[in-house]
Amino acid sequence: MSSGKILVAQGGGPTAVINQSLAGVVLEARRFRDVTRVYGALHGVRGIVNEDLVDLTRETSQNLELVAATPSSALGSTRDKPDQAYCAEIFKVLRAHEIEQFYYIGGNDSSDTVRIVSEQAQAANYALRCIHIPKTIDNDLVGNDHTPGFPSAARFVAQAFAGANLDNASLPGVYVGVVMGRHAGFLTAAAALGKKFPDDGPHLIYLPERVFSLEQFLQDVKATYERYGRCVIAVSEGIHDASGEPIATLLAKEVERDAHGNVQLSGTGALADLLCDEIKAKLGIKRVRGDTFGYLQRSFIGCVSDVDQREAREVGEKAVQFAMWGDRDGSVAIKRTGFYSVDYELLPLQAVAGKTRVMEDEFISASGTDVTDAFRMYLRPLLGSGMPDAFRLRPAPVEKILKR
Amino acid sequence: MSSGKILVAQGGGPTAVINQSLAGVVLEARRFRDVTRVYGALHGVRGIVNEDLVDLTRETSQNLELVAATPSSALGSTRDKPDQAYCAEIFKVLRAHEIEQFYYIGGNDSSDTVRIVSEQAQAANYALRCIHIPKTIDNDLVGNDHTPGFPSAARFVAQAFAGANLDNASLPGVYVGVVMGRHAGFLTAAAALGKKFPDDGPHLIYLPERVFSLEQFLQDVKATYERYGRCVIAVSEGIHDASGEPIATLLAKEVERDAHGNVQLSGTGALADLLCDEIKAKLGIKRVRGDTFGYLQRSFIGCVSDVDQREAREVGEKAVQFAMWGDRDGSVAIKRTGFYSVDYELLPLQAVAGKTRVMEDEFISASGTDVTDAFRMYLRPLLGSGMPDAFRLRPAPVEKILKR
């Protein structure tokens, strides 16, 4: 006997399009007459173990469409990383409410949660269909061409650097922009898509896929500054030395040792500030400015890729279709099929769960401080339509009269 | 005998629409048959004294329109603050090139430059028409309802806080966003326009028009956090204590004393980080995040108010009309004439130059940490059309089964 109840939740860091996937699940599930209730859990897996559930069957399709276009997890999110015991608690609640399908929209950790819950259901001989729906601005899920949320965040980063480059050209100096991404440099690399003219910034890009050396960094900045009279730099928060130790930590330790105080590393401007201090001190350049894009890059309202919106909606819809018409649990994945078109498939949870993708070598230039045309070809269609463009006056110098 | 030559330049911090004013001057001036040449100076007044001039008469109207829609000063800018001797150098170059009209697009300092050049031309009995064209994201020019550039920056700040609020609601904690504006709090106050539902952030707004007390700040944050389980805060970089000393400096002094090192104040995340550290240390709240909007708020490409674009174009056009058909030097000013409509007038340079407007008392709530409806009425039409909106799921709790 079927209860016809399904449950959906959202985990991890929010994205600009994560509610498209939520709406995709809810609206698609409602089309199936066997579905009697669509529940949502508040604040991810924590909401499940706390039994904080809401009935999304009672929501209007009109409001679901409006919520879909609103950034950041509408059901709330959580940073809880469930272990085996936590997953057993999840399973207990799902069973008590006779949930037959469990959809979890999230990144690597969330996919691992779905995997464990799925295994526990099988062990208990409980018919629970478990589907992971991809989402992460880091673009670090294996088996996917890219992940929903990444294109919109990448668009923000590209637009931010296009503007920062114009600002820096108008008032020349050194500009350091720190971008999210601890292990994968995709989002930082997106800065390259803000570049149009050959002398535009970002002139240098530092990714966690390559070892960072402060000495080499200072040499690179010096050479660029001497060539262009200015320098725009994109830096991933995850840059690290040869031993794998993050530069943010290394630099912070120095400060802590001096100050006997605490220096915060995530959600702060510390890395940008410390790199700027190094440039000022060692290169003697006066105008050095650092920005940390922080939460703006994942939650700024009004900067979104229409391609990302459509695909985020579709992974939600496809998740329901795979659950209804398929015969196994899994993780929905985006496959590229043309320039530019995609299709979706259901990967085994084991193929995705707990694994981390980093930038492929073919996307990183030999210098290690730029991207390749292959990366530009990869990313450009994801940014969507209506990308703002930057134009310049053409030079037409007036002859000097006074100073000859 | 007329040379028919005019000169235009851009000074100070760039804005998203400063090139609209440039295009307004160039395209409007070209309509007058008496104008033989429209010159531009590269990097503001510095370009004048260096004779770095370009002939904008040779630019296509098509490209001028595209440049107009591109943020940040297309001619380049400068932070030079000309004194009497510097202005004499400017005057020398203008005279050598037989410039008959001088247009300077900028803020307070630029208006003062125009005033001095105008006075020197009169003293030398040289027929030079001098017009100041307003521009500043700080909105601190007297005699103007508002200044071009402010509405687009305000739109960025409002959208940033709308997104930060959604992010914070999804993963609750304390969020501090630091906004530009050393003396005037208009741009920080714009954060209030990102608020929709009654429990939305920003919950607290700290402006340079009111004295900042760290003790009171911590009390405010504590009370808000206890009420909503989270707290979103907008802080002006210019907040100061009763003596007028900026908090950034006060806090930095502490750090410097401890670390025997340098802490950078402008173009860094220091103030946000230091306020976050205080909240963590004194209130024991775990999830505290700080963002400094930095250069994104004035140069982000693709976040612009259409009202701002139109008005920035018009102050450029009107500047030329005032110069051609008027009989005096001056500063173009925006006057509000309806809800919402504007007109332009030419103020005496002395009425604007070197003066600073701050937020009127009627715009600040009695608590000092919020804005009034009068401010919302003032700002909303400036943000332009197509403002993104945020929507929520409506609560429909499912009855708990397990935990009673």
Coordinates of N, CA and C in Angstrom, one line a residue, chain A residues 12 14 22 39 43 49-56 58-60 63-64 66-67 70-79 92-93 96-97 156 159-160 162-163 166-167 169-172 175 258-259 262 264 266-270 273 276-277 280 287-296 298-303 388-394 396-403, chain B residues 12 14 22 39 43 49-56 58-60 63-64 66-67 70-79 92-93 96-97 156 159-160 162-163 166-167 169-172 175 258-259 262 264 266-270 273 276-277 280 287-296 298-303 388-394 396-403:
Chain A
G12 N 23.6 22.6 2.6 CA 24.9 23.3 2.2 C 24.7 24.8 1.9
P14 N 23.8 28.2 0.0 CA 22.8 28.5 -0.9 C 23.4 28.9 -2.3
L22 N 14.0 23.1 -6.3 CA 12.9 22.8 -5.4 C 11.6 22.9 -6.1
Y39 N 6.2 17.0 1.0 CA 6.7 17.6 2.2 C 8.1 18.3 1.9
H43 N 15.6 23.6 6.9 CA 17.0 23.6 7.3 C 17.6 22.2 7.1
V49 N 15.6 15.4 11.1 CA 15.7 14.8 12.5 C 14.9 15.5 13.5
N50 N 14.6 16.8 13.3 CA 13.8 17.6 14.3 C 12.3 17.5 13.9
E51 N 12.0 16.8 12.9 CA 10.6 16.7 12.4 C 10.0 18.1 12.0
D52 N 10.9 19.0 11.6 CA 10.4 20.3 11.2 C 10.0 20.2 9.7
L53 N 8.8 19.7 9.4 CA 8.4 19.5 8.1 C 7.2 20.4 7.7
V54 N 7.2 20.8 6.4 CA 6.1 21.7 5.9 C 5.4 21.0 4.8
D55 N 4.2 21.3 4.5 CA 3.4 20.6 3.5 C 3.4 21.5 2.2
L56 N 4.3 21.2 1.3 CA 4.4 22.0 0.1 C 3.2 21.8 -0.9
R58 N 0.4 22.4 -0.2 CA -0.6 23.5 0.1 C -0.1 24.8 -0.5
E59 N 1.1 24.8 -1.2 CA 1.6 26.0 -1.7 C 1.0 26.2 -3.1
T60 N 0.8 27.5 -3.5 CA 0.3 27.7 -4.9 C 1.4 27.6 -5.9
N63 N 3.1 31.0 -6.4 CA 4.1 31.4 -5.4 C 5.3 30.5 -5.6
L64 N 5.2 29.3 -5.9 CA 6.3 28.4 -6.2 C 7.2 29.0 -7.3
L66 N 7.5 32.1 -8.1 CA 8.1 33.3 -7.6 C 9.3 33.0 -6.7
V67 N 9.1 31.9 -5.8 CA 10.1 31.5 -5.0 C 11.3 30.9 -5.8
T70 N 13.8 33.3 -6.7 CA 14.4 34.0 -5.6 C 15.6 33.2 -5.1
P71 N 16.8 33.9 -5.0 CA 18.0 33.1 -4.6 C 17.9 32.7 -3.1
S72 N 18.8 31.7 -2.8 CA 19.0 31.2 -1.4 C 17.9 30.3 -1.0
S73 N 18.3 29.2 -0.4 CA 17.4 28.1 0.0 C 16.1 28.5 0.7
A74 N 15.0 28.4 0.0 CA 13.7 28.8 0.6 C 13.3 28.0 1.8
L75 N 13.7 26.7 1.8 CA 13.4 25.8 3.0 C 14.4 26.0 4.1
G76 N 15.4 26.8 3.9 CA 16.5 26.9 4.9 C 17.5 25.8 4.6
S77 N 18.7 26.1 5.1 CA 19.8 25.1 4.9 C 20.4 24.7 6.2
T78 N 21.5 23.9 6.1 CA 22.2 23.5 7.3 C 23.6 23.2 6.9
R79 N 24.6 23.3 7.9 CA 25.9 22.8 7.6 C 26.2 21.5 8.3
K92 N 14.7 7.1 10.5 CA 13.6 6.9 11.5 C 12.4 7.8 11.2
V93 N 12.7 9.1 10.9 CA 11.7 10.1 10.7 C 11.0 9.8 9.3
A96 N 8.7 7.0 9.9 CA 7.5 7.3 10.7 C 6.5 8.1 9.9
H97 N 6.9 8.9 9.0 CA 6.0 9.7 8.1 C 5.6 9.0 6.8
F156 N 28.4 36.3 -11.8 CA 28.7 37.4 -10.8 C 30.2 37.7 -10.8
Q159 N 31.3 39.4 -14.0 CA 30.9 40.8 -14.1 C 31.6 41.6 -13.1
A160 N 31.9 41.1 -11.9 CA 32.6 41.8 -10.9 C 34.0 42.2 -11.4
A162 N 35.0 42.3 -14.6 CA 34.9 43.3 -15.7 C 34.8 44.7 -15.1
G163 N 34.0 44.9 -14.1 CA 33.9 46.2 -13.5 C 35.1 46.6 -12.7
L166 N 37.7 47.9 -15.1 CA 37.4 49.2 -15.6 C 37.7 50.3 -14.5
D167 N 37.4 49.9 -13.3 CA 37.7 50.8 -12.1 C 39.3 51.0 -12.0
A169 N 41.5 50.5 -14.3 CA 42.0 51.2 -15.5 C 41.9 52.7 -15.3
S170 N 40.8 53.1 -14.7 CA 40.5 54.5 -14.5 C 41.4 55.1 -13.4
L171 N 41.6 54.4 -12.3 CA 42.5 54.8 -11.3 C 43.5 53.7 -11.1
P172 N 44.6 53.7 -11.8 CA 45.5 52.6 -11.9 C 46.2 52.2 -10.5
Y175 N 44.9 45.6 -7.9 CA 43.6 45.1 -7.3 C 43.6 43.6 -7.1
D258 N 52.1 37.3 16.4 CA 52.4 38.7 16.8 C 51.4 39.3 17.7
A259 N 50.1 39.0 17.4 CA 49.1 39.7 18.1 C 48.5 39.0 19.3
N262 N 43.0 36.4 17.7 CA 42.4 35.5 16.7 C 42.3 36.2 15.4
Q264 N 40.3 35.6 11.9 CA 39.3 34.8 11.3 C 39.6 34.5 9.8
S266 N 37.6 32.3 7.3 CA 36.5 32.2 6.4 C 35.4 33.3 6.7
G267 N 34.9 33.9 5.6 CA 33.9 35.0 5.8 C 34.5 36.3 6.2
T268 N 35.8 36.4 5.9 CA 36.5 37.7 6.3 C 37.3 38.2 5.1
G269 N 37.9 39.4 5.3 CA 38.7 39.9 4.2 C 40.2 39.7 4.5
A270 N 40.5 38.8 5.4 CA 41.9 38.6 5.8 C 42.9 38.3 4.7
D273 N 43.6 41.2 2.4 CA 44.3 42.3 3.1 C 45.8 41.9 3.2
C276 N 47.6 42.1 0.0 CA 47.8 43.5 -0.3 C 49.0 44.1 0.5
D277 N 49.0 43.7 1.8 CA 50.1 44.2 2.6 C 51.5 43.7 2.1
K280 N 52.4 45.9 -1.0 CA 52.8 47.2 -0.6 C 54.2 47.2 0.0
R287 N 49.1 52.3 -4.5 CA 47.7 52.1 -4.6 C 47.4 50.6 -4.8
V288 N 47.1 49.9 -3.7 CA 46.9 48.5 -3.7 C 45.6 48.2 -2.9
R289 N 44.6 47.6 -3.6 CA 43.3 47.5 -3.0 C 42.8 46.0 -3.0
G290 N 42.2 45.6 -2.0 CA 41.8 44.2 -1.9 C 40.3 44.1 -1.6
D291 N 39.6 43.3 -2.4 CA 38.2 43.0 -2.1 C 38.0 41.5 -1.9
T292 N 37.1 41.1 -1.0 CA 36.8 39.7 -0.8 C 35.3 39.6 -1.2
F293 N 35.0 38.8 -2.2 CA 33.6 38.8 -2.8 C 32.6 38.3 -1.8
G294 N 33.1 37.4 -0.9 CA 32.2 37.0 0.2 C 30.9 36.4 -0.2
Y295 N 29.9 36.8 0.5 CA 28.5 36.2 0.3 C 27.8 36.7 -0.9
L296 N 28.3 37.9 -1.4 CA 27.7 38.5 -2.6 C 27.7 37.5 -3.8
R298 N 27.4 34.4 -4.1 CA 26.5 33.3 -4.1 C 25.0 33.7 -3.9
S299 N 24.8 35.0 -3.4 CA 23.5 35.3 -3.0 C 23.0 36.7 -3.5
F300 N 23.9 37.4 -4.3 CA 23.4 38.7 -4.8 C 22.2 38.5 -5.6
I301 N 21.2 39.3 -5.3 CA 19.9 39.1 -6.0 C 20.0 39.9 -7.3
G302 N 19.6 39.3 -8.5 CA 19.5 40.1 -9.7 C 20.7 39.8 -10.6
C303 N 21.6 38.9 -10.3 CA 22.7 38.5 -11.2 C 22.6 37.0 -11.4
P388 N 26.6 41.7 -19.8 CA 27.0 43.1 -20.0 C 28.4 43.1 -20.7
D389 N 28.5 44.1 -21.6 CA 29.8 44.2 -22.3 C 30.4 45.6 -22.0
A390 N 31.7 45.7 -22.2 CA 32.5 46.9 -21.8 C 33.0 47.5 -23.1
F391 N 32.9 48.8 -23.3 CA 33.4 49.5 -24.5 C 34.4 50.6 -24.1
R392 N 35.3 50.9 -25.0 CA 36.3 52.0 -24.8 C 36.2 53.0 -25.8
L393 N 36.8 54.2 -25.4 CA 37.0 55.2 -26.4 C 38.2 54.8 -27.3
R394 N 38.2 55.2 -28.6 CA 39.4 54.8 -29.4 C 40.3 56.0 -29.3
A396 N 42.7 59.0 -30.0 CA 42.9 60.0 -31.0 C 43.6 61.2 -30.3
P397 N 44.9 61.1 -30.1 CA 45.6 62.1 -29.3 C 45.7 63.5 -29.9
V398 N 45.6 64.5 -29.1 CA 45.7 65.9 -29.6 C 47.2 66.2 -29.4
E399 N 47.8 66.8 -30.4 CA 49.2 67.2 -30.4 C 49.5 68.2 -29.2
K400 N 50.6 67.9 -28.5 CA 51.0 68.8 -27.4 C 51.6 70.1 -27.9
I401 N 51.2 71.2 -27.3 CA 51.7 72.5 -27.7 C 52.8 73.0 -26.7
L402 N 52.5 72.8 -25.4 CA 53.3 73.4 -24.4 C 54.6 72.6 -24.1
K403 N 54.6 71.3 -24.0 CA 55.7 70.6 -23.5 C 56.4 69.8 -24.6
Chain B
G12 N 37.8 62.0 -9.7 CA 37.4 61.3 -8.5 C 37.0 59.8 -8.8
P14 N 35.1 56.5 -9.8 CA 34.2 56.2 -11.0 C 32.8 55.9 -10.4
L22 N 29.5 62.0 -19.9 CA 30.5 62.3 -20.9 C 29.9 62.3 -22.3
Y39 N 37.5 68.1 -27.0 CA 38.6 67.4 -26.5 C 38.3 66.8 -25.2
H43 N 42.7 61.0 -17.5 CA 42.9 61.1 -16.1 C 42.7 62.4 -15.4
V49 N 47.1 69.2 -17.1 CA 48.4 69.8 -16.8 C 49.5 69.0 -17.6
N50 N 49.3 67.7 -17.9 CA 50.2 67.0 -18.7 C 50.0 67.1 -20.2
E51 N 49.0 67.8 -20.5 CA 48.6 68.0 -22.0 C 48.2 66.6 -22.6
D52 N 47.7 65.7 -21.8 CA 47.3 64.4 -22.4 C 45.8 64.5 -22.8
L53 N 45.6 65.1 -24.0 CA 44.3 65.4 -24.5 C 44.0 64.4 -25.7
V54 N 42.7 64.1 -25.8 CA 42.3 63.3 -27.0 C 41.1 64.0 -27.7
D55 N 41.0 63.8 -29.0 CA 40.0 64.5 -29.8 C 38.7 63.6 -29.9
L56 N 37.7 64.0 -29.1 CA 36.5 63.2 -29.1 C 35.6 63.5 -30.3
R58 N 36.5 62.9 -33.1 CA 36.8 61.8 -34.0 C 36.1 60.5 -33.6
E59 N 35.4 60.5 -32.5 CA 34.8 59.3 -32.0 C 33.4 59.1 -32.7
T60 N 33.0 57.9 -33.0 CA 31.7 57.7 -33.6 C 30.6 57.8 -32.5
N63 N 29.9 54.4 -31.0 CA 30.8 54.0 -29.9 C 30.6 54.8 -28.7
L64 N 30.3 56.1 -28.8 CA 30.0 56.9 -27.7 C 28.8 56.4 -26.9
L66 N 27.9 53.2 -26.7 CA 28.3 52.0 -26.1 C 29.2 52.3 -24.8
V67 N 30.0 53.3 -25.0 CA 30.9 53.7 -23.9 C 30.0 54.3 -22.8
T70 N 28.9 51.8 -20.4 CA 30.0 51.1 -19.7 C 30.3 51.9 -18.4
P71 N 30.4 51.1 -17.3 CA 30.7 51.8 -16.0 C 32.2 52.3 -16.0
S72 N 32.5 53.2 -15.1 CA 33.8 53.7 -14.8 C 34.4 54.6 -15.8
S73 N 35.0 55.7 -15.4 CA 35.5 56.8 -16.2 C 36.3 56.4 -17.5
A74 N 35.7 56.5 -18.6 CA 36.3 56.1 -19.9 C 37.5 56.9 -20.2
L75 N 37.6 58.2 -19.7 CA 38.7 59.0 -20.0 C 39.8 58.8 -18.9
G76 N 39.5 58.0 -18.0 CA 40.4 57.8 -16.8 C 40.2 58.9 -15.8
S77 N 40.6 58.6 -14.6 CA 40.3 59.6 -13.5 C 41.6 59.9 -12.7
T78 N 41.4 60.7 -11.7 CA 42.6 61.0 -10.8 C 42.1 61.3 -9.4
R79 N 43.0 61.2 -8.5 CA 42.7 61.5 -7.1 C 43.4 62.9 -6.8
K92 N 46.7 77.4 -17.7 CA 47.7 77.7 -18.7 C 47.5 76.8 -20.0
V93 N 47.2 75.5 -19.7 CA 47.0 74.6 -20.8 C 45.7 74.9 -21.6
A96 N 46.5 77.8 -23.8 CA 47.4 77.4 -24.9 C 46.6 76.7 -26.0
H97 N 45.6 75.9 -25.6 CA 44.8 75.2 -26.6 C 43.6 75.9 -27.0
F156 N 22.8 48.6 -6.1 CA 23.7 47.5 -5.8 C 23.7 47.2 -4.3
Q159 N 20.3 45.5 -3.5 CA 20.2 44.1 -4.0 C 21.2 43.2 -3.2
A160 N 22.4 43.8 -2.8 CA 23.3 43.0 -2.1 C 22.7 42.6 -0.7
A162 N 19.5 42.5 0.0 CA 18.3 41.6 -0.2 C 18.8 40.2 -0.3
G163 N 19.9 39.9 -1.0 CA 20.5 38.6 -1.1 C 21.2 38.1 0.2
L166 N 18.6 36.9 2.5 CA 18.1 35.5 2.2 C 19.1 34.5 2.6
D167 N 20.4 34.8 2.3 CA 21.5 33.8 2.7 C 21.5 33.6 4.2
A169 N 19.1 34.1 6.3 CA 17.8 33.4 6.8 C 18.0 31.9 6.6
S170 N 18.7 31.5 5.5 CA 18.9 30.1 5.2 C 19.9 29.5 6.1
L171 N 21.0 30.2 6.4 CA 22.0 29.7 7.4 C 22.1 30.8 8.4
P172 N 21.3 30.7 9.5 CA 21.2 31.9 10.4 C 22.5 32.2 11.2
Y175 N 25.5 38.8 10.2 CA 26.1 39.2 9.0 C 26.3 40.7 9.1
D258 N 49.1 45.7 19.4 CA 49.4 44.3 19.7 C 50.4 43.7 18.7
A259 N 50.2 44.0 17.4 CA 51.0 43.3 16.4 C 52.3 44.0 16.0
N262 N 51.3 46.8 10.5 CA 50.4 47.8 9.8 C 49.0 47.1 9.5
Q264 N 45.7 48.1 7.3 CA 45.2 49.0 6.3 C 43.8 49.3 6.5
S266 N 41.5 51.7 4.3 CA 40.7 51.9 3.1 C 41.0 50.8 2.1
G267 N 39.9 50.3 1.4 CA 40.1 49.3 0.4 C 40.4 47.9 1.0
T268 N 40.0 47.7 2.3 CA 40.3 46.5 3.0 C 39.0 46.0 3.7
G269 N 39.1 44.8 4.2 CA 38.0 44.2 5.0 C 38.2 44.4 6.5
A270 N 39.1 45.3 6.9 CA 39.5 45.4 8.3 C 38.3 45.7 9.2
D273 N 35.9 42.8 9.6 CA 36.5 41.8 10.4 C 36.6 42.1 11.9
C276 N 33.2 41.9 13.5 CA 32.8 40.5 13.7 C 33.6 39.9 14.9
D277 N 34.8 40.2 15.0 CA 35.6 39.7 16.1 C 35.0 40.1 17.5
K280 N 31.8 38.1 18.1 CA 32.2 36.7 18.5 C 32.7 36.7 20.0
R287 N 28.4 31.8 14.4 CA 28.4 32.1 13.0 C 28.3 33.6 12.8
V288 N 29.4 34.2 12.6 CA 29.5 35.7 12.4 C 30.3 35.9 11.1
R289 N 29.7 36.6 10.1 CA 30.4 36.8 8.8 C 30.4 38.2 8.5
G290 N 31.5 38.7 7.9 CA 31.6 40.1 7.5 C 32.0 40.2 6.1
D291 N 31.3 41.1 5.3 CA 31.7 41.4 3.9 C 31.9 42.9 3.8
T292 N 32.9 43.2 3.0 CA 33.1 44.6 2.7 C 32.8 44.8 1.2
F293 N 31.9 45.6 0.9 CA 31.4 45.7 -0.5 C 32.5 46.2 -1.4
G294 N 33.4 47.0 -0.9 CA 34.5 47.5 -1.7 C 34.2 48.1 -3.0
Y295 N 35.0 47.7 -4.0 CA 34.8 48.4 -5.3 C 33.7 47.9 -6.1
L296 N 33.1 46.7 -5.7 CA 32.0 46.2 -6.4 C 30.8 47.2 -6.4
R298 N 30.6 50.3 -6.7 CA 30.6 51.4 -7.6 C 31.0 51.0 -9.0
S299 N 31.5 49.8 -9.2 CA 31.9 49.5 -10.6 C 31.4 48.1 -11.1
F300 N 30.6 47.4 -10.3 CA 30.0 46.2 -10.8 C 29.3 46.4 -12.1
I301 N 29.6 45.7 -13.1 CA 29.0 45.9 -14.4 C 27.7 45.1 -14.5
G302 N 26.6 45.8 -14.9 CA 25.3 45.0 -15.0 C 24.4 45.3 -13.9
C303 N 24.7 46.2 -13.0 CA 23.7 46.6 -11.9 C 23.6 48.1 -12.0
P388 N 14.8 43.5 -8.6 CA 14.5 42.1 -8.3 C 13.7 42.0 -7.0
D389 N 12.8 41.1 -6.9 CA 12.0 41.0 -5.7 C 12.2 39.6 -5.1
A390 N 12.0 39.5 -3.8 CA 12.2 38.2 -3.1 C 10.9 37.6 -2.6
F391 N 10.7 36.3 -2.7 CA 9.5 35.7 -2.3 C 9.8 34.5 -1.4
R392 N 8.8 34.2 -0.5 CA 9.0 33.1 0.5 C 7.9 32.1 0.3
L393 N 8.2 30.9 0.8 CA 7.2 29.9 1.0 C 6.3 30.3 2.1
R394 N 5.0 30.0 2.0 CA 4.1 30.3 3.1 C 4.1 29.1 4.1
A396 N 3.2 26.0 6.3 CA 2.1 25.0 6.4 C 2.7 23.8 7.1
P397 N 2.9 23.9 8.4 CA 3.6 22.8 9.2 C 2.9 21.5 9.1
V398 N 3.7 20.4 9.1 CA 3.2 19.1 9.2 C 3.3 18.7 10.6
E399 N 2.2 18.0 11.1 CA 2.2 17.6 12.5 C 3.3 16.6 12.9
K400 N 3.9 16.9 14.0 CA 5.0 15.9 14.4 C 4.4 14.6 15.0
I401 N 5.1 13.5 14.7 CA 4.6 12.2 15.1 C 5.5 11.7 16.2
L402 N 6.8 11.8 16.0 CA 7.8 11.2 16.9 C 8.0 11.9 18.2
K403 N 8.2 13.2 18.2 CA 8.6 13.9 19.4 C 7.4 14.7 19.9

